[in-house]
Amino acid sequence: MSLFRNTLRVTGWLCTTFTQPIRIVPSFVLDVGTAADRTSRRPCSASFLPRLGDAFQQQPLQSFLSRLEEAGPRLGGGGGSRLRLHELLLLVQRMRAREREVRELDGLMQTGESLEVDDESEDLRKLAEDEKVSCQEEIIKLKEQILSLLIPPNEADDSDLILELTAGVGGQEAMLFTAEMFTMYEQYAAYRNWNFEILEYFPSELGGLRRAAASIGGCEAYKNLKYEGGVHRVQRVPKTEKQGRIHTSTMTVAILPQPSEINLIINPKDLRIETKRASGAGGQHVNTTDSAVRITHIPTGVVSECQQERSQLRNREKALQILRAKMYSIKLEEETSRRENTRKIQIGSKGRSEKIRTYNFPQDRITDHRIGRSLHGIDLFMYGEELLHEMIQCLKECADYESLIESLSENAD
Amino acid sequence: MRSLLVSFSRILFSFLNPHGSLKLSPASKVHQLTLVKQRSSSTELPMPTDLVNYWQGVFEAQGVPEARASSEYIVSYVLEAKTFQSLRADHLSKPVTVQQLFRVQELSAQRLNRMPIQYIIGEWDFLDLTLMMRPPVFIPRPETELLVALVIEEFQRKMKPRGAEHRDLAAAEASQYPMILEVGCGSGAISLSLLKKFPKSHIVAVDKEEAAVSLTRDNAIRLRLQDRITILQHDILANHSFLLHHNPVDIIVSNPPYIFKDDIASLAPEILSYEDPTALDGGEDGMQIITGILSNTPHFLKLYGDVFLEVDPRHPEMVAEWLRIHPDLHLCVIATHKDFCGKPRFLHLQKG
């Protein structure tokens, strides 16, 4: 039994280092372990919000599922239901069947232990063990499927995204922190094998970063990074500080999903493209080297610029990418229903002005305020690998849990 | 470190007496002194941003256009980046080295002589390519990137299978397709971009000037595209018999010299003093080479083949008129496309 648990634990980490995108095994596989196991090994336990893994042992999911099972044969056409209740019921029934099997096998193995051990019973025990393991694996898969049916998918989840970092309060120190955060996300993208392309980069004189934007693409990029949006706060003694006082500075992260061609259609006639070649005859008559491009969407007034490249057409493409992401973000916000305002984990512009995380260097601690979660090891965290990944997975599960609760309360009949 | 500072000021002051006939206005002298003064309290060499600001001031004082952009490109190039924007924050917080300082000064002196940036740094980007640039070969303009985009778009549209009418497409696909002729290849920007985009295409690129042929060849080799391009020194207005050795092509593309003769004198010094005038001068009405290309389509272009041209905004009407009096060519204008400034800049013609 313990071997099985260990394998799952290892699998969780292995997923992150494969070169192919492998779906990260959700942490609720740890249901299999004891409570003591859970707290000792997994440092990421939220104190304000329960984890997705606990959902099956708790309300409201428990009562929802039992009501579903009771309703069973009486379930109506289900055509109008968003939750595909029939499908759900089948999964739940299958899960219950497997759970029963596991209990039976447990019972068998216990009886076997009390008898004399000989070759035959040893073989039977092994068989029972294997049977139990495959049942448990199936239970996990079924739980995943049930959850994916219950948690409504987000339209933008499969998109690529634009990451925007802006230095906030704190002058040079804020800009230095922004530069460090940029590097952190760049390294995280490499860690997850995502594409990372810089669209904008405005450094300050002393090695800081005023503002930057990057296009990130890859498997579930937006789905993972969407909870990074908000105000990040740093508390430390700045490099420029002569008296050793601790300062608090901020920077803002914005995550904008990038729409596909279909998700957002822009009429080219609505765009005003400005370049430095506007005056005069243009063409062979002029040799300008300033290839900056600014695009304005006339009806809405949304503007984007790019001067990252020497090729004007490339700058235009990047500026268009930024513009589309901005407009898509606005469109999604309009479509988001009012209920999401009550959530702890906000995405989009509602979340943008919230202080979501504090990086306290003297105490070597990173705290996410939405889930009340703290991690230690800032240097390692800002390396943009496992620690950041853990924090992100934690946020994802908490957000999924909130989504689940909302979804269940909507369908409480 | 102190000696470095002394060398730095020596560099700046030596600049006040260059071997050229350059005169520095009092304004720039003030600029130089300010920079030295700033640095005299410390023993550091300047930061990249200070260096950019300094030379921007010098260029502005001398009336050099695009002072900021010029300064940024030179400093970035010496710091081994393409643009100042792409210099990472940690590089910006380190002072430049003495060698870098010297190099920036060398290059900036050339800019003060109004040499185009692309010649100074010896390279420039065109779409996804980085090409070598050498005077006096014509420097690609941003508009021409759109010309290439048009060719690509049109060709991709054509390639979408549409049934029986593209029977020969299937046959052609097996071999070299499309076959393209570029007239006036210059640095090779158009040809090499198309070659990269269409892996099965073959291009014959011609230019009147040996320097252009040589530069296109060097760029082709550098980009490892030399196997699919044939570069010939040839004047399209002269005898074309040896071009007949090649089969007719699917596409003719060109950014031919299209400036009206009378407009040449008013061009900026960057262009007049450094770029080959024959790459710009299109004759009395700027149409000389355009009509030369179109006149040759019976020999070079397949039936239903396309011609893509970049022209002066006044030309679309003139070309339409010219075609009316040359019906024997069986050419018609399919579309006129605008550039980013809304000017009619690109002609798409077809033979049929």
CSV table of C-alpha atoms in Angstrom, one decimal, chain A residues 180-349:
chain,number,residue,atom,x,y,z
A,180,GLU,CA,13.5,40.0,-10.9
A,181,MET,CA,9.9,38.9,-11.4
A,182,PHE,CA,10.2,39.0,-15.1
A,183,THR,CA,13.2,36.7,-14.9
A,184,MET,CA,11.2,34.4,-12.6
A,185,TYR,CA,8.3,34.0,-15.0
A,186,GLU,CA,10.7,33.6,-17.9
A,187,GLN,CA,12.4,30.7,-16.1
A,188,TYR,CA,9.0,29.3,-15.1
A,189,ALA,CA,8.0,29.3,-18.8
A,190,ALA,CA,11.2,27.4,-19.6
A,191,TYR,CA,10.6,25.0,-16.8
A,192,ARG,CA,7.1,24.2,-18.2
A,193,ASN,CA,8.4,24.1,-21.8
A,194,TRP,CA,6.3,27.0,-22.9
A,195,ASN,CA,7.2,29.5,-25.6
A,196,PHE,CA,8.3,32.8,-24.2
A,197,GLU,CA,8.5,35.8,-26.6
A,198,ILE,CA,9.2,39.3,-25.4
A,199,LEU,CA,6.8,41.9,-26.9
A,200,GLU,CA,7.8,44.9,-24.8
A,201,TYR,CA,10.7,45.6,-22.5
A,202,PHE,CA,11.3,49.0,-20.9
A,203,PRO,CA,14.2,48.9,-18.5
A,204,SER,CA,15.3,51.7,-16.2
A,205,GLU,CA,18.8,53.1,-15.9
A,206,LEU,CA,19.9,51.2,-12.9
A,207,GLY,CA,19.0,47.7,-14.0
A,208,GLY,CA,15.3,47.7,-13.1
A,209,LEU,CA,12.3,47.2,-15.3
A,210,ARG,CA,9.5,49.8,-15.8
A,211,ARG,CA,7.2,47.7,-17.8
A,212,ALA,CA,7.4,44.6,-19.9
A,213,ALA,CA,5.2,42.2,-21.8
A,214,ALA,CA,5.8,38.7,-23.1
A,215,SER,CA,3.7,36.3,-25.1
A,216,ILE,CA,3.6,32.8,-23.5
A,217,GLY,CA,2.3,29.8,-25.3
A,218,GLY,CA,2.0,26.1,-24.5
A,219,CYS,CA,0.1,23.4,-22.9
A,220,GLU,CA,-2.4,24.9,-20.4
A,221,ALA,CA,-0.3,28.1,-20.1
A,222,TYR,CA,-3.2,30.4,-19.4
A,223,LYS,CA,-4.9,27.9,-17.2
A,224,ASN,CA,-1.9,27.9,-14.9
A,225,LEU,CA,-0.8,31.5,-15.0
A,226,LYS,CA,-4.1,33.1,-14.7
A,227,TYR,CA,-3.9,33.3,-10.9
A,228,GLU,CA,-0.7,35.3,-11.0
A,229,GLY,CA,-2.5,38.5,-11.9
A,230,GLY,CA,-2.6,41.2,-9.2
A,231,VAL,CA,-0.3,43.3,-7.0
A,232,HIS,CA,2.8,41.6,-5.7
A,233,ARG,CA,4.5,43.3,-2.8
A,234,VAL,CA,8.1,43.0,-1.8
A,235,GLN,CA,9.5,43.8,1.7
A,236,ARG,CA,13.3,44.1,2.0
A,237,VAL,CA,16.2,46.4,2.3
A,238,PRO,CA,16.8,47.9,-1.1
A,239,LYS,CA,20.2,47.9,-2.8
A,240,THR,CA,20.0,51.6,-2.8
A,241,GLU,CA,19.2,51.9,0.9
A,242,LYS,CA,22.1,53.2,2.9
A,243,GLN,CA,20.6,53.0,6.4
A,244,GLY,CA,19.4,49.4,6.3
A,245,ARG,CA,15.7,50.2,6.5
A,246,ILE,CA,13.1,47.8,5.1
A,247,HIS,CA,11.0,49.2,2.3
A,248,THR,CA,7.8,48.0,0.8
A,249,SER,CA,7.4,48.2,-3.0
A,250,THR,CA,4.9,46.8,-5.4
A,251,MET,CA,4.6,45.6,-8.9
A,252,THR,CA,1.6,44.5,-10.9
A,253,VAL,CA,1.1,41.4,-13.0
A,254,ALA,CA,-1.6,41.2,-15.6
A,255,ILE,CA,-2.4,38.0,-17.4
A,256,LEU,CA,-4.3,38.5,-20.7
A,257,PRO,CA,-5.5,35.5,-22.6
A,258,GLN,CA,-4.8,35.6,-26.3
A,259,PRO,CA,-7.8,35.0,-28.4
A,260,SER,CA,-7.8,32.7,-31.4
A,261,GLU,CA,-8.9,34.0,-34.7
A,262,ILE,CA,-12.5,32.9,-34.1
A,263,ASN,CA,-12.8,34.1,-30.5
A,264,LEU,CA,-12.2,37.7,-31.5
A,265,ILE,CA,-12.7,39.2,-34.9
A,266,ILE,CA,-11.4,42.7,-35.6
A,267,ASN,CA,-12.3,44.6,-38.7
A,268,PRO,CA,-9.0,45.9,-40.2
A,269,LYS,CA,-10.9,49.1,-41.1
A,270,ASP,CA,-11.3,49.8,-37.4
A,271,LEU,CA,-7.6,49.9,-36.9
A,272,ARG,CA,-5.4,53.0,-37.2
A,273,ILE,CA,-1.8,52.0,-37.7
A,274,GLU,CA,0.8,54.6,-37.0
A,275,THR,CA,4.5,54.3,-38.0
A,276,LYS,CA,7.3,56.8,-38.2
A,277,ARG,CA,7.1,56.9,-42.0
A,278,ALA,CA,3.9,58.8,-42.1
A,279,SER,CA,5.1,62.1,-43.6
A,280,GLY,CA,6.4,62.5,-47.1
A,281,ALA,CA,6.5,60.2,-50.0
A,282,GLY,CA,7.6,57.1,-48.2
A,283,GLY,CA,9.0,54.1,-50.0
A,284,GLN,CA,12.3,54.5,-51.8
A,285,HIS,CA,12.3,58.2,-51.0
A,286,VAL,CA,13.0,57.7,-47.4
A,287,ASN,CA,15.3,55.7,-45.3
A,288,THR,CA,14.1,55.6,-41.7
A,289,THR,CA,15.3,53.2,-39.1
A,290,ASP,CA,12.7,53.9,-36.4
A,291,SER,CA,10.4,51.0,-36.9
A,292,ALA,CA,8.1,51.5,-33.9
A,293,VAL,CA,4.4,50.8,-34.6
A,294,ARG,CA,1.3,52.0,-32.7
A,295,ILE,CA,-2.1,50.5,-33.4
A,296,THR,CA,-5.3,52.1,-32.2
A,297,HIS,CA,-8.7,50.3,-32.3
A,298,ILE,CA,-10.8,53.3,-33.2
A,299,PRO,CA,-14.2,52.3,-31.9
A,300,THR,CA,-13.0,51.4,-28.5
A,301,GLY,CA,-9.9,53.5,-28.2
A,302,VAL,CA,-7.7,50.6,-27.1
A,303,VAL,CA,-4.0,51.2,-28.0
A,304,SER,CA,-1.0,49.1,-28.3
A,305,GLU,CA,2.6,49.7,-29.4
A,306,CYS,CA,5.7,47.8,-30.1
A,307,GLN,CA,9.3,48.8,-30.8
A,308,GLN,CA,11.0,45.6,-29.9
A,309,GLU,CA,12.2,44.7,-33.4
A,310,ARG,CA,14.0,46.3,-36.3
A,311,SER,CA,11.5,44.9,-38.8
A,312,GLN,CA,8.4,47.2,-38.9
A,313,LEU,CA,6.1,44.3,-40.0
A,314,ARG,CA,7.3,42.3,-37.0
A,315,ASN,CA,6.6,45.2,-34.7
A,316,ARG,CA,3.2,45.5,-36.2
A,317,GLU,CA,2.5,41.8,-35.6
A,318,LYS,CA,3.5,42.0,-32.0
A,319,ALA,CA,1.5,45.2,-31.5
A,320,LEU,CA,-1.5,43.5,-32.9
A,321,GLN,CA,-1.0,40.6,-30.6
A,322,ILE,CA,-1.1,42.9,-27.6
A,323,LEU,CA,-4.1,44.7,-28.9
A,324,ARG,CA,-6.1,41.5,-29.5
A,325,ALA,CA,-5.2,40.3,-26.0
A,326,LYS,CA,-6.4,43.6,-24.5
A,327,MET,CA,-9.6,43.6,-26.4
A,328,TYR,CA,-10.3,39.9,-25.6
A,329,SER,CA,-9.7,40.6,-21.9
A,330,ILE,CA,-12.4,43.4,-22.1
A,331,LYS,CA,-14.7,41.1,-23.9
A,332,LEU,CA,-14.3,38.3,-21.4
A,333,GLU,CA,-14.9,40.6,-18.5
A,334,GLU,CA,-18.2,41.7,-20.0
A,335,GLU,CA,-19.2,38.1,-20.3
A,336,THR,CA,-18.2,37.1,-16.8
A,337,SER,CA,-21.2,36.7,-14.6
A,338,ARG,CA,-21.8,38.7,-11.5
A,339,ARG,CA,-21.4,35.8,-9.1
A,340,GLU,CA,-17.7,35.5,-9.7
A,341,ASN,CA,-17.2,38.8,-7.8
A,342,THR,CA,-17.6,37.0,-4.5
A,343,ARG,CA,-14.7,34.7,-5.1
A,344,LYS,CA,-11.5,34.8,-3.1
A,345,ILE,CA,-9.4,34.2,-6.2
A,346,GLN,CA,-10.2,36.7,-8.9
A,347,ILE,CA,-8.9,36.9,-12.4
A,348,GLY,CA,-9.1,39.7,-14.9
A,349,SER,CA,-9.2,43.3,-14.1
